[in-house]
Amino acid sequence: MSDWMLHVLNNPESPILPLINVERVRAIAEGKDEVISGNDARGIIDYLLQVNSWLEEYNIKLIW
């Protein structure tokens, strides 16, 4: 799951990128975050992957 999250983070076309702190999520996915780890990290990553998939599936475009 962490590898999939890193793939999403490395893809500039991933729709979730403007909604997250990319460097913080990268640290969580790499197991380098000092606060979030273990089951909490897996839960966050799972949720973010689901949101990204939903944004892609329904072709959601964010307008800023």
PDB file of C-alpha atoms in Angstrom:
ATOM      1  CA  MET A   1       0.000   0.000   0.000  1.00  0.00           C
ATOM      2  CA  SER A   2       2.852   2.414   0.780  1.00  0.00           C
ATOM      3  CA  ASP A   3       4.373   1.768  -2.653  1.00  0.00           C
ATOM      4  CA  TRP A   4       1.049   2.627  -4.283  1.00  0.00           C
ATOM      5  CA  MET A   5       0.878   5.854  -2.257  1.00  0.00           C
ATOM      6  CA  LEU A   6       4.414   6.766  -3.327  1.00  0.00           C
ATOM      7  CA  HIS A   7       3.401   6.141  -6.946  1.00  0.00           C
ATOM      8  CA  VAL A   8       0.451   8.529  -6.495  1.00  0.00           C
ATOM      9  CA  LEU A   9       2.716  11.144  -4.897  1.00  0.00           C
ATOM     10  CA  ASN A  10       5.250  10.875  -7.738  1.00  0.00           C
ATOM     11  CA  ASN A  11       2.597  11.311 -10.432  1.00  0.00           C
ATOM     12  CA  PRO A  12       2.074  15.045 -11.099  1.00  0.00           C
ATOM     13  CA  GLU A  13      -1.345  14.210 -12.589  1.00  0.00           C
ATOM     14  CA  SER A  14      -2.679  12.659  -9.356  1.00  0.00           C
ATOM     15  CA  PRO A  15      -5.821  14.628  -8.514  1.00  0.00           C
ATOM     16  CA  ILE A  16      -5.304  14.443  -4.757  1.00  0.00           C
ATOM     17  CA  LEU A  17      -2.002  16.348  -4.736  1.00  0.00           C
ATOM     18  CA  PRO A  18      -3.470  19.857  -4.266  1.00  0.00           C
ATOM     19  CA  LEU A  19      -5.453  18.598  -1.272  1.00  0.00           C
ATOM     20  CA  ILE A  20      -2.614  17.151   0.786  1.00  0.00           C
ATOM     21  CA  ASN A  21       0.753  18.012   2.272  1.00  0.00           C
ATOM     22  CA  VAL A  22       2.769  15.893  -0.147  1.00  0.00           C
ATOM     23  CA  GLU A  23       5.980  15.855   1.888  1.00  0.00           C
ATOM     24  CA  ARG A  24       4.170  14.834   5.086  1.00  0.00           C
ATOM     25  CA  VAL A  25       2.264  12.053   3.327  1.00  0.00           C
ATOM     26  CA  ARG A  26       5.520  10.918   1.704  1.00  0.00           C
ATOM     27  CA  ALA A  27       7.143  10.720   5.154  1.00  0.00           C
ATOM     28  CA  ILE A  28       4.192   8.683   6.442  1.00  0.00           C
ATOM     29  CA  ALA A  29       4.333   6.323   3.446  1.00  0.00           C
ATOM     30  CA  GLU A  30       8.087   5.868   3.864  1.00  0.00           C
ATOM     31  CA  GLY A  31       7.718   5.216   7.601  1.00  0.00           C
ATOM     32  CA  LYS A  32       9.743   8.324   8.463  1.00  0.00           C
ATOM     33  CA  ASP A  33       7.049  10.388  10.182  1.00  0.00           C
ATOM     34  CA  GLU A  34       7.820  10.931  13.863  1.00  0.00           C
ATOM     35  CA  VAL A  35       4.177  11.109  14.968  1.00  0.00           C
ATOM     36  CA  ILE A  36       2.139   8.817  12.712  1.00  0.00           C
ATOM     37  CA  SER A  37       3.075   5.173  12.186  1.00  0.00           C
ATOM     38  CA  GLY A  38       1.729   1.634  12.223  1.00  0.00           C
ATOM     39  CA  ASN A  39      -2.024   1.168  11.926  1.00  0.00           C
ATOM     40  CA  ASP A  40      -2.625   4.920  11.937  1.00  0.00           C
ATOM     41  CA  ALA A  41      -0.321   5.342   8.942  1.00  0.00           C
ATOM     42  CA  ARG A  42      -1.991   2.480   7.086  1.00  0.00           C
ATOM     43  CA  GLY A  43      -5.421   3.973   7.764  1.00  0.00           C
ATOM     44  CA  ILE A  44      -4.382   7.393   6.480  1.00  0.00           C
ATOM     45  CA  ILE A  45      -2.744   5.950   3.377  1.00  0.00           C
ATOM     46  CA  ASP A  46      -5.756   3.745   2.659  1.00  0.00           C
ATOM     47  CA  TYR A  47      -8.119   6.714   2.971  1.00  0.00           C
ATOM     48  CA  LEU A  48      -5.995   8.954   0.728  1.00  0.00           C
ATOM     49  CA  LEU A  49      -5.731   6.237  -1.918  1.00  0.00           C
ATOM     50  CA  GLN A  50      -9.515   5.820  -1.860  1.00  0.00           C
ATOM     51  CA  VAL A  51     -10.054   9.571  -2.250  1.00  0.00           C
ATOM     52  CA  ASN A  52      -7.556   9.701  -5.126  1.00  0.00           C
ATOM     53  CA  SER A  53      -9.286   6.774  -6.845  1.00  0.00           C
ATOM     54  CA  TRP A  54     -12.679   8.444  -6.412  1.00  0.00           C
ATOM     55  CA  LEU A  55     -11.373  11.708  -7.876  1.00  0.00           C
ATOM     56  CA  GLU A  56      -9.988   9.799 -10.871  1.00  0.00           C
ATOM     57  CA  GLU A  57     -13.021   7.567 -11.383  1.00  0.00           C
ATOM     58  CA  TYR A  58     -15.492  10.443 -11.412  1.00  0.00           C
ATOM     59  CA  ASN A  59     -13.107  12.771 -13.265  1.00  0.00           C
ATOM     60  CA  ILE A  60     -13.347  15.436 -10.575  1.00  0.00           C
ATOM     61  CA  LYS A  61     -11.553  18.650 -11.479  1.00  0.00           C
ATOM     62  CA  LEU A  62     -10.593  21.071  -8.727  1.00  0.00           C
ATOM     63  CA  ILE A  63     -10.814  24.755  -9.531  1.00  0.00           C
ATOM     64  CA  TRP A  64      -8.792  27.154  -7.387  1.00  0.00           C
TER      65      TRP A  64
END
